[in-house]
PDB file of C-alpha atoms in Angstrom:
ATOM      1  CA  MET A 379      -2.843  14.212  18.307  1.00 40.00           C
ATOM      2  CA  SER A 380      -5.570  11.780  17.491  1.00 39.00           C
ATOM      3  CA  ARG A 381      -6.483   9.173  20.086  1.00 40.00           C
ATOM      4  CA  ARG A 382      -7.903   5.700  19.907  1.00 47.00           C
ATOM      5  CA  HIS A 383      -9.627   3.790  22.686  1.00 40.00           C
ATOM      6  CA  HIS A 384      -9.616   0.021  23.137  1.00 43.00           C
ATOM      7  CA  SER A 385     -12.269  -1.846  24.982  1.00 39.00           C
ATOM      8  CA  CYS A 386      13.892 -27.292  33.428  1.00 41.00           C
ATOM      9  CA  ARG A 387      16.344 -24.577  33.523  1.00 41.00           C
ATOM     10  CA  ARG A 388      18.149 -26.443  30.733  1.00 41.00           C
ATOM     11  CA  PRO A 389      16.493 -28.825  28.244  1.00 41.00           C
ATOM     12  CA  LEU A 390      14.047 -30.724  30.401  1.00 42.00           C
ATOM     13  CA  LEU A 391      14.040 -34.403  31.351  1.00 38.00           C
ATOM     14  CA  ALA A 392      13.374 -37.037  28.756  1.00 39.00           C
ATOM     15  CA  THR A 393       9.733 -37.286  29.861  1.00 40.00           C
ATOM     16  CA  LEU A 394       9.157 -33.614  29.036  1.00 40.00           C
ATOM     17  CA  ALA A 395      10.757 -34.110  25.616  1.00 39.00           C
ATOM     18  CA  ALA A 396       8.336 -36.951  24.991  1.00 39.00           C
ATOM     19  CA  PHE A 397       5.403 -34.764  25.922  1.00 37.00           C
ATOM     20  CA  ALA A 398       6.651 -32.094  23.515  1.00 40.00           C
ATOM     21  CA  VAL A 399       6.784 -34.608  20.659  1.00 37.00           C
ATOM     22  CA  LEU A 400       3.235 -35.669  21.370  1.00 36.00           C
ATOM     23  CA  ALA A 401       2.054 -32.084  21.511  1.00 40.00           C
ATOM     24  CA  GLY A 402       3.673 -31.275  18.187  1.00 42.00           C
ATOM     25  CA  THR A 403       5.145 -27.992  17.042  1.00 39.00           C
ATOM     26  CA  ALA A 404       2.515 -26.675  14.686  1.00 38.00           C
ATOM     27  CA  ALA A 405       2.277 -22.856  14.642  1.00 39.00           C
ATOM     28  CA  ALA A 406       0.012 -20.273  13.149  1.00 40.00           C
ATOM     29  CA  ALA A 407       1.120 -16.952  11.724  1.00 40.00           C
ATOM     30  CA  PRO A 408      -0.259 -13.718  13.104  1.00 42.00           C
ATOM     31  CA  ALA A 409      -3.538 -12.946  11.316  1.00 42.00           C
ATOM     32  CA  ALA A 410      -5.836  -9.984  10.903  1.00 40.00           C
ATOM     33  CA  THR A 411      -8.116 -11.555  13.501  1.00 39.00           C
ATOM     34  CA  PRO A 412      -6.221 -12.545  16.674  1.00 40.00           C
ATOM     35  CA  PRO A 413      -6.199 -16.364  16.968  1.00 41.00           C
ATOM     36  CA  ALA A 414      -7.862 -17.958  19.952  1.00 40.00           C
ATOM     37  CA  PRO A 415      -5.529 -18.878  22.796  1.00 40.00           C
ATOM     38  CA  THR A 416      -4.306 -22.442  22.716  1.00 41.00           C
ATOM     39  CA  GLU A 417      -2.473 -24.814  25.019  1.00 43.00           C
ATOM     40  CA  SER A 418       1.311 -24.289  25.041  1.00 47.00           C
ATOM     41  CA  VAL A 419       3.287 -26.464  22.634  1.00 66.00           C
ATOM     42  CA  THR A 420       5.197 -27.738  25.658  1.00 76.00           C
ATOM     43  CA  PRO A 421       2.649 -29.164  28.175  1.00 85.00           C
ATOM     44  CA  LEU A 422       2.218 -26.677  31.000  1.00 88.00           C
ATOM     45  CA  GLY A 423       1.818 -29.355  33.634  1.00 86.00           C
ATOM     46  CA  ALA A 424       5.214 -30.782  32.806  1.00 89.00           C
ATOM     47  CA  LEU A 425       6.764 -27.315  33.039  1.00 94.00           C
ATOM     48  CA  ASP A 426       5.164 -26.638  36.380  1.00 94.00           C
ATOM     49  CA  ASP A 427       6.497 -29.921  37.742  1.00 94.00           C
ATOM     50  CA  THR A 428      10.040 -29.159  36.614  1.00 96.00           C
ATOM     51  CA  TYR A 429      11.001 -25.743  35.267  1.00 97.00           C
ATOM     52  CA  TYR A 430       8.608 -23.678  37.393  1.00 98.00           C
ATOM     53  CA  GLN A 431       8.537 -25.869  40.489  1.00 97.00           C
ATOM     54  CA  ASP A 432      10.162 -23.187  42.687  1.00 97.00           C
ATOM     55  CA  ALA A 433       7.699 -20.537  41.573  1.00 97.00           C
ATOM     56  CA  THR A 434       4.333 -22.271  41.722  1.00 95.00           C
ATOM     57  CA  GLY A 435       2.106 -21.133  44.545  1.00 95.00           C
ATOM     58  CA  LYS A 436       3.913 -17.808  45.034  1.00 97.00           C
ATOM     59  CA  THR A 437       2.661 -14.280  44.366  1.00 97.00           C
ATOM     60  CA  GLY A 438       3.999 -10.709  44.438  1.00 98.00           C
ATOM     61  CA  THR A 439       7.649 -10.077  45.156  1.00 98.00           C
ATOM     62  CA  ALA A 440       8.224 -13.729  46.127  1.00 98.00           C
ATOM     63  CA  LEU A 441       6.986 -14.871  42.699  1.00 98.00           C
ATOM     64  CA  LYS A 442       9.068 -12.273  40.904  1.00 98.00           C
ATOM     65  CA  ALA A 443      12.192 -13.292  42.821  1.00 98.00           C
ATOM     66  CA  ALA A 444      11.641 -16.993  42.155  1.00 98.00           C
ATOM     67  CA  LEU A 445      11.100 -16.370  38.438  1.00 98.00           C
ATOM     68  CA  HIS A 446      14.196 -14.170  38.282  1.00 98.00           C
ATOM     69  CA  THR A 447      16.303 -17.022  39.634  1.00 98.00           C
ATOM     70  CA  ILE A 448      14.761 -19.513  37.236  1.00 98.00           C
ATOM     71  CA  ILE A 449      15.067 -17.507  33.999  1.00 98.00           C
ATOM     72  CA  SER A 450      18.479 -16.099  34.794  1.00 98.00           C
ATOM     73  CA  ASP A 451      19.891 -19.589  34.154  1.00 97.00           C
ATOM     74  CA  GLN A 452      20.384 -19.138  30.435  1.00 97.00           C
ATOM     75  CA  SER A 453      22.826 -19.323  27.542  1.00 98.00           C
ATOM     76  CA  LYS A 454      23.745 -15.972  25.964  1.00 97.00           C
ATOM     77  CA  LEU A 455      24.089 -15.007  22.322  1.00 98.00           C
ATOM     78  CA  THR A 456      26.293 -12.424  20.624  1.00 97.00           C
ATOM     79  CA  TYR A 457      24.571  -9.692  18.680  1.00 98.00           C
ATOM     80  CA  SER A 458      25.651 -11.245  15.366  1.00 97.00           C
ATOM     81  CA  GLN A 459      24.195 -14.611  16.412  1.00 98.00           C
ATOM     82  CA  VAL A 460      20.808 -12.916  16.913  1.00 98.00           C
ATOM     83  CA  TRP A 461      20.363 -12.665  13.142  1.00 98.00           C
ATOM     84  CA  ASP A 462      20.259 -16.442  12.728  1.00 98.00           C
ATOM     85  CA  ALA A 463      18.272 -17.034  15.886  1.00 98.00           C
ATOM     86  CA  LEU A 464      15.459 -14.730  14.768  1.00 98.00           C
ATOM     87  CA  LYS A 465      15.257 -16.637  11.490  1.00 98.00           C
ATOM     88  CA  ASP A 466      14.196 -19.639  13.556  1.00 98.00           C
ATOM     89  CA  THR A 467      12.171 -18.050  16.310  1.00 98.00           C
ATOM     90  CA  ASP A 468      10.027 -15.928  14.000  1.00 98.00           C
ATOM     91  CA  GLU A 469       9.769 -18.197  11.010  1.00 98.00           C
ATOM     92  CA  ASP A 470       6.593 -17.869   8.998  1.00 98.00           C
ATOM     93  CA  PRO A 471       4.771 -21.172   9.538  1.00 97.00           C
ATOM     94  CA  ALA A 472       3.285 -20.814   6.077  1.00 98.00           C
ATOM     95  CA  ASN A 473       6.659 -20.223   4.377  1.00 98.00           C
ATOM     96  CA  SER A 474       9.822 -21.577   5.990  1.00 98.00           C
ATOM     97  CA  SER A 475      11.969 -19.201   3.914  1.00 98.00           C
ATOM     98  CA  ASN A 476      10.379 -16.160   5.538  1.00 98.00           C
ATOM     99  CA  VAL A 477      10.026 -14.469   8.934  1.00 98.00           C
ATOM    100  CA  ILE A 478       7.028 -12.581  10.283  1.00 98.00           C
ATOM    101  CA  LEU A 479       7.775  -8.943  11.131  1.00 98.00           C
ATOM    102  CA  LEU A 480       6.477  -7.861  14.529  1.00 98.00           C
ATOM    103  CA  TYR A 481       4.726  -4.570  13.875  1.00 98.00           C
ATOM    104  CA  THR A 482       3.879  -4.791  10.166  1.00 98.00           C
ATOM    105  CA  GLY A 483       2.920  -8.475  10.267  1.00 98.00           C
ATOM    106  CA  ARG A 484       4.533  -8.795   6.850  1.00 98.00           C
ATOM    107  CA  SER A 485       6.131 -12.070   5.747  1.00 98.00           C
ATOM    108  CA  GLU A 486       9.649 -11.182   4.632  1.00 98.00           C
ATOM    109  CA  PRO A 487      12.453 -13.404   3.209  1.00 98.00           C
ATOM    110  CA  LYS A 488      14.890 -14.446   5.900  1.00 98.00           C
ATOM    111  CA  SER A 489      17.734 -13.496   3.596  1.00 98.00           C
ATOM    112  CA  ASP A 490      16.469  -9.900   3.281  1.00 98.00           C
ATOM    113  CA  ASN A 491      17.941  -8.714   6.558  1.00 97.00           C
ATOM    114  CA  GLY A 492      20.120  -5.623   6.882  1.00 96.00           C
ATOM    115  CA  GLY A 493      19.838  -1.886   7.140  1.00 95.00           C
ATOM    116  CA  ASN A 494      18.290  -0.796   3.858  1.00 95.00           C
ATOM    117  CA  VAL A 495      14.750   0.425   3.227  1.00 93.00           C
ATOM    118  CA  ASP A 496      12.239  -2.420   3.240  1.00 93.00           C
ATOM    119  CA  GLN A 497      14.714  -4.880   4.694  1.00 98.00           C
ATOM    120  CA  TRP A 498      14.273  -6.222   8.210  1.00 98.00           C
ATOM    121  CA  ASN A 499      16.516  -5.653  11.199  1.00 98.00           C
ATOM    122  CA  ARG A 500      16.574  -6.409  14.930  1.00 98.00           C
ATOM    123  CA  GLU A 501      13.989  -4.505  16.997  1.00 98.00           C
ATOM    124  CA  HIS A 502      14.700  -4.162  20.719  1.00 98.00           C
ATOM    125  CA  VAL A 503      11.190  -4.183  22.169  1.00 98.00           C
ATOM    126  CA  TRP A 504      12.639  -2.945  25.456  1.00 98.00           C
ATOM    127  CA  ALA A 505      14.461  -0.026  23.824  1.00 98.00           C
ATOM    128  CA  LYS A 506      18.194  -0.426  24.462  1.00 97.00           C
ATOM    129  CA  SER A 507      18.602   3.196  25.482  1.00 97.00           C
ATOM    130  CA  HIS A 508      16.182   2.606  28.408  1.00 98.00           C
ATOM    131  CA  GLY A 509      18.932   1.425  30.767  1.00 97.00           C
ATOM    132  CA  ASP A 510      21.748   2.157  28.312  1.00 96.00           C
ATOM    133  CA  PHE A 511      22.632  -1.502  27.670  1.00 96.00           C
ATOM    134  CA  GLY A 512      23.125  -1.090  23.924  1.00 97.00           C
ATOM    135  CA  THR A 513      23.884  -4.350  22.100  1.00 97.00           C
ATOM    136  CA  ALA A 514      26.015  -5.803  24.863  1.00 93.00           C
ATOM    137  CA  THR A 515      25.693  -9.545  25.402  1.00 97.00           C
ATOM    138  CA  GLY A 516      22.914  -9.822  27.977  1.00 96.00           C
ATOM    139  CA  PRO A 517      19.838  -7.577  27.685  1.00 98.00           C
ATOM    140  CA  GLY A 518      21.099  -6.216  24.372  1.00 98.00           C
ATOM    141  CA  THR A 519      21.101  -9.705  22.813  1.00 98.00           C
ATOM    142  CA  ASP A 520      18.270 -11.393  24.702  1.00 98.00           C
ATOM    143  CA  ILE A 521      16.031 -12.794  21.956  1.00 98.00           C
ATOM    144  CA  HIS A 522      13.019 -12.958  24.231  1.00 98.00           C
ATOM    145  CA  HIS A 523      12.583  -9.253  23.418  1.00 98.00           C
ATOM    146  CA  LEU A 524      14.353  -9.015  20.045  1.00 98.00           C
ATOM    147  CA  ARG A 525      12.095  -9.363  17.021  1.00 98.00           C
ATOM    148  CA  PRO A 526      12.440  -8.923  13.230  1.00 98.00           C
ATOM    149  CA  GLU A 527      11.010  -5.626  11.990  1.00 98.00           C
ATOM    150  CA  ASP A 528      10.957  -3.486   8.908  1.00 98.00           C
ATOM    151  CA  VAL A 529      13.888  -1.066   9.050  1.00 98.00           C
ATOM    152  CA  SER A 530      11.904   2.172   8.705  1.00 98.00           C
ATOM    153  CA  VAL A 531       9.071   1.037  11.040  1.00 98.00           C
ATOM    154  CA  ASN A 532      11.715   0.123  13.610  1.00 98.00           C
ATOM    155  CA  SER A 533      13.165   3.625  13.250  1.00 97.00           C
ATOM    156  CA  THR A 534       9.713   5.164  13.707  1.00 98.00           C
ATOM    157  CA  ARG A 535       9.214   3.275  16.931  1.00 98.00           C
ATOM    158  CA  GLY A 536      12.716   4.311  18.004  1.00 97.00           C
ATOM    159  CA  ASN A 537      13.002   4.318  21.809  1.00 97.00           C
ATOM    160  CA  LYS A 538       9.439   5.436  22.505  1.00 98.00           C
ATOM    161  CA  ASP A 539       7.458   4.008  25.420  1.00 98.00           C
ATOM    162  CA  PHE A 540       4.280   2.033  24.752  1.00 98.00           C
ATOM    163  CA  ASP A 541       0.841   3.628  25.087  1.00 98.00           C
ATOM    164  CA  ASN A 542      -2.467   3.927  23.252  1.00 98.00           C
ATOM    165  CA  GLY A 543      -2.959   6.623  20.669  1.00 96.00           C
ATOM    166  CA  GLY A 544      -1.330   8.712  17.996  1.00 97.00           C
ATOM    167  CA  THR A 545      -1.391   8.759  14.198  1.00 98.00           C
ATOM    168  CA  GLU A 546      -1.635   5.567  12.206  1.00 98.00           C
ATOM    169  CA  LEU A 547       1.512   4.515  10.349  1.00 98.00           C
ATOM    170  CA  SER A 548       0.845   4.415   6.623  1.00 96.00           C
ATOM    171  CA  GLU A 549       3.605   1.803   6.200  1.00 96.00           C
ATOM    172  CA  ALA A 550       2.209  -0.351   9.011  1.00 98.00           C
ATOM    173  CA  PRO A 551      -1.575   0.059   9.360  1.00 98.00           C
ATOM    174  CA  GLY A 552      -2.871  -0.790  12.777  1.00 98.00           C
ATOM    175  CA  ASN A 553       0.150   0.743  14.516  1.00 98.00           C
ATOM    176  CA  TYR A 554      -0.003   4.277  15.933  1.00 98.00           C
ATOM    177  CA  THR A 555       2.575   6.739  17.194  1.00 98.00           C
ATOM    178  CA  ASP A 556       2.894  10.215  18.615  1.00 97.00           C
ATOM    179  CA  SER A 557       5.782  12.225  20.072  1.00 95.00           C
ATOM    180  CA  ASP A 558       6.386  10.046  23.117  1.00 95.00           C
ATOM    181  CA  SER A 559       4.725   6.645  22.568  1.00 98.00           C
ATOM    182  CA  PHE A 560       4.072   3.764  20.194  1.00 98.00           C
ATOM    183  CA  GLU A 561       1.014   1.540  19.934  1.00 98.00           C
ATOM    184  CA  PRO A 562       1.501  -1.804  18.101  1.00 98.00           C
ATOM    185  CA  ARG A 563      -1.200  -3.551  16.121  1.00 98.00           C
ATOM    186  CA  ASP A 564      -3.824  -5.440  18.112  1.00 98.00           C
ATOM    187  CA  GLU A 565      -2.486  -8.883  17.139  1.00 98.00           C
ATOM    188  CA  VAL A 566       0.812  -8.368  18.958  1.00 98.00           C
ATOM    189  CA  LYS A 567      -0.128  -6.064  21.850  1.00 98.00           C
ATOM    190  CA  GLY A 568       0.069  -8.907  24.330  1.00 98.00           C
ATOM    191  CA  ASP A 569       3.346 -10.133  22.847  1.00 98.00           C
ATOM    192  CA  VAL A 570       4.891  -6.690  23.426  1.00 98.00           C
ATOM    193  CA  ALA A 571       3.585  -6.544  26.987  1.00 98.00           C
ATOM    194  CA  ARG A 572       4.900  -9.982  27.903  1.00 98.00           C
ATOM    195  CA  MET A 573       8.313  -9.233  26.387  1.00 98.00           C
ATOM    196  CA  ILE A 574       8.605  -6.033  28.443  1.00 98.00           C
ATOM    197  CA  LEU A 575       7.590  -7.806  31.650  1.00 98.00           C
ATOM    198  CA  TYR A 576      10.016 -10.667  30.973  1.00 98.00           C
ATOM    199  CA  MET A 577      12.827  -8.109  30.802  1.00 98.00           C
ATOM    200  CA  ALA A 578      11.715  -6.560  34.120  1.00 98.00           C
ATOM    201  CA  VAL A 579      11.970  -9.941  35.824  1.00 98.00           C
ATOM    202  CA  ARG A 580      15.137 -11.162  34.118  1.00 98.00           C
ATOM    203  CA  TYR A 581      17.268  -8.019  34.652  1.00 98.00           C
ATOM    204  CA  GLU A 582      17.183  -6.970  38.293  1.00 98.00           C
ATOM    205  CA  GLY A 583      20.507  -5.164  38.519  1.00 97.00           C
ATOM    206  CA  ASP A 584      22.519  -8.054  39.890  1.00 95.00           C
ATOM    207  CA  ASP A 585      24.530  -8.824  36.724  1.00 92.00           C
ATOM    208  CA  SER A 586      26.318  -5.542  35.947  1.00 92.00           C
ATOM    209  CA  PHE A 587      23.308  -4.274  33.998  1.00 95.00           C
ATOM    210  CA  ALA A 588      20.645  -1.825  35.136  1.00 96.00           C
ATOM    211  CA  ASP A 589      17.597  -2.918  37.124  1.00 98.00           C
ATOM    212  CA  LEU A 590      14.884  -2.763  34.453  1.00 98.00           C
ATOM    213  CA  GLU A 591      11.421  -1.881  35.702  1.00 98.00           C
ATOM    214  CA  PRO A 592       8.148  -0.867  34.017  1.00 98.00           C
ATOM    215  CA  ASN A 593       6.349   2.213  35.246  1.00 98.00           C
ATOM    216  CA  ASP A 594       3.224   4.139  34.318  1.00 98.00           C
ATOM    217  CA  SER A 595       5.024   6.984  32.505  1.00 96.00           C
ATOM    218  CA  VAL A 596       6.128   7.827  28.991  1.00 96.00           C
ATOM    219  CA  SER A 597       9.197   9.816  27.949  1.00 91.00           C
ATOM    220  CA  ASN A 598      11.370   7.749  30.258  1.00 95.00           C
ATOM    221  CA  GLY A 599      14.424   8.669  28.238  1.00 93.00           C
ATOM    222  CA  SER A 600      17.602   6.777  29.221  1.00 95.00           C
ATOM    223  CA  ALA A 601      16.219   5.724  32.625  1.00 97.00           C
ATOM    224  CA  PRO A 602      15.976   1.931  33.053  1.00 98.00           C
ATOM    225  CA  ASN A 603      12.193   2.183  32.872  1.00 98.00           C
ATOM    226  CA  ILE A 604       9.532   1.784  30.225  1.00 98.00           C
ATOM    227  CA  GLY A 605       5.796   2.395  30.233  1.00 97.00           C
ATOM    228  CA  ARG A 606       2.943   2.481  30.464  1.00 97.00           C
ATOM    229  CA  LEU A 607       2.566  -0.420  32.839  1.00 98.00           C
ATOM    230  CA  SER A 608      -1.213  -0.047  33.154  1.00 98.00           C
ATOM    231  CA  VAL A 609      -1.612  -0.167  29.370  1.00 98.00           C
ATOM    232  CA  LEU A 610       0.765  -3.117  29.047  1.00 98.00           C
ATOM    233  CA  LYS A 611      -1.248  -5.084  31.588  1.00 98.00           C
ATOM    234  CA  THR A 612      -4.411  -4.369  29.644  1.00 98.00           C
ATOM    235  CA  TRP A 613      -2.770  -5.455  26.406  1.00 98.00           C
ATOM    236  CA  SER A 614      -1.592  -8.707  27.950  1.00 98.00           C
ATOM    237  CA  GLU A 615      -5.131  -9.489  29.065  1.00 98.00           C
ATOM    238  CA  GLN A 616      -6.780  -8.495  25.755  1.00 98.00           C
ATOM    239  CA  ASP A 617      -4.302 -10.390  23.579  1.00 98.00           C
ATOM    240  CA  PRO A 618      -3.459 -13.747  25.261  1.00 98.00           C
ATOM    241  CA  PRO A 619      -0.595 -15.899  23.979  1.00 98.00           C
ATOM    242  CA  ASP A 620      -1.242 -17.563  20.645  1.00 97.00           C
ATOM    243  CA  THR A 621       0.428 -20.552  19.012  1.00 97.00           C
ATOM    244  CA  PHE A 622       3.033 -18.419  17.197  1.00 98.00           C
ATOM    245  CA  GLU A 623       4.145 -16.815  20.505  1.00 98.00           C
ATOM    246  CA  GLN A 624       4.129 -20.140  22.353  1.00 98.00           C
ATOM    247  CA  ARG A 625       6.163 -21.866  19.644  1.00 98.00           C
ATOM    248  CA  ARG A 626       8.651 -18.974  19.773  1.00 98.00           C
ATOM    249  CA  ASN A 627       9.045 -19.462  23.507  1.00 98.00           C
ATOM    250  CA  ASP A 628       9.765 -23.167  22.981  1.00 98.00           C
ATOM    251  CA  VAL A 629      12.325 -22.550  20.213  1.00 98.00           C
ATOM    252  CA  ILE A 630      14.220 -20.102  22.423  1.00 98.00           C
ATOM    253  CA  PHE A 631      14.156 -22.591  25.311  1.00 98.00           C
ATOM    254  CA  ASP A 632      15.048 -25.699  23.312  1.00 97.00           C
ATOM    255  CA  GLN A 633      17.600 -24.319  20.846  1.00 97.00           C
ATOM    256  CA  TYR A 634      19.077 -21.051  22.025  1.00 98.00           C
ATOM    257  CA  GLN A 635      18.889 -19.489  25.475  1.00 98.00           C
ATOM    258  CA  HIS A 636      17.409 -22.450  27.368  1.00 98.00           C
ATOM    259  CA  ASN A 637      15.190 -20.131  29.393  1.00 98.00           C
ATOM    260  CA  ARG A 638      11.539 -19.198  29.026  1.00 98.00           C
ATOM    261  CA  ASN A 639       9.275 -16.171  29.137  1.00 98.00           C
ATOM    262  CA  PRO A 640       7.083 -17.136  32.103  1.00 98.00           C
ATOM    263  CA  PHE A 641       4.281 -14.738  31.131  1.00 98.00           C
ATOM    264  CA  ILE A 642       3.694 -16.719  27.935  1.00 98.00           C
ATOM    265  CA  ASP A 643       3.341 -19.922  29.933  1.00 98.00           C
ATOM    266  CA  HIS A 644       1.419 -18.253  32.804  1.00 98.00           C
ATOM    267  CA  PRO A 645      -0.252 -14.984  31.664  1.00 98.00           C
ATOM    268  CA  GLU A 646      -1.992 -14.783  35.025  1.00 98.00           C
ATOM    269  CA  TRP A 647       1.362 -14.109  36.663  1.00 98.00           C
ATOM    270  CA  VAL A 648       1.259 -10.566  35.252  1.00 98.00           C
ATOM    271  CA  GLU A 649      -1.476  -9.639  37.649  1.00 98.00           C
ATOM    272  CA  ALA A 650       0.075 -11.749  40.424  1.00 98.00           C
ATOM    273  CA  ILE A 651       3.238  -9.598  40.329  1.00 98.00           C
ATOM    274  CA  TRP A 652       1.976  -6.197  39.181  1.00 98.00           C
TER     275      TRP A 652
END
């Protein structure tokens, strides 16, 4: 095995909507060079005064508990509705007829979704077998961790944990895999980490689904765990939220689930909890 080493609970008040209009909704597609972090499309100060007001100032388990309460107030989608939602959340800002695929970074026609080779399908970043939630409404349809991906690359990732190392994928350069882990391209490493940590806060075992928790292992199998936490934390730090990820968070909040991924708005909360 080869190795590589790497250095508002609902739509907010009218005032927040006005701030969002002023801030605009421009987005940038993932690029070969990770874009510099930018201010969230929705002004963070407005969110802290409303949506996150019960979480600000907390750390550790108190912060995690507060965020769980906040983001659990959401609308839910069916698995079939996820298709259309992803066409909005992951739209290519340079071509409104396309979506950007998570691991390959390829711009693919929205209409080219399905199960055939070179089409795109729905990737569960928190693998659905890790906690055995399948495609049930809830974690199985939560678009904060569902992303468009090339069918065969999705199959290669499978239900592997995340870690550094492996053999580069010829179909998706910049991504690596071995027998028990998958390493995404540099431009979305932080995205992957923040999606995993969102799931760990949102699903705490109090809604008939398993208590999802990250750990520092690989080969977690069907246990409701995914790793490696230490690597995910590093990825989140090395690849801070960009405009594409921030816009995606806003679209999910405004149009679909009406909840947010707090680690996109406040990346520092990763270290505050874990």
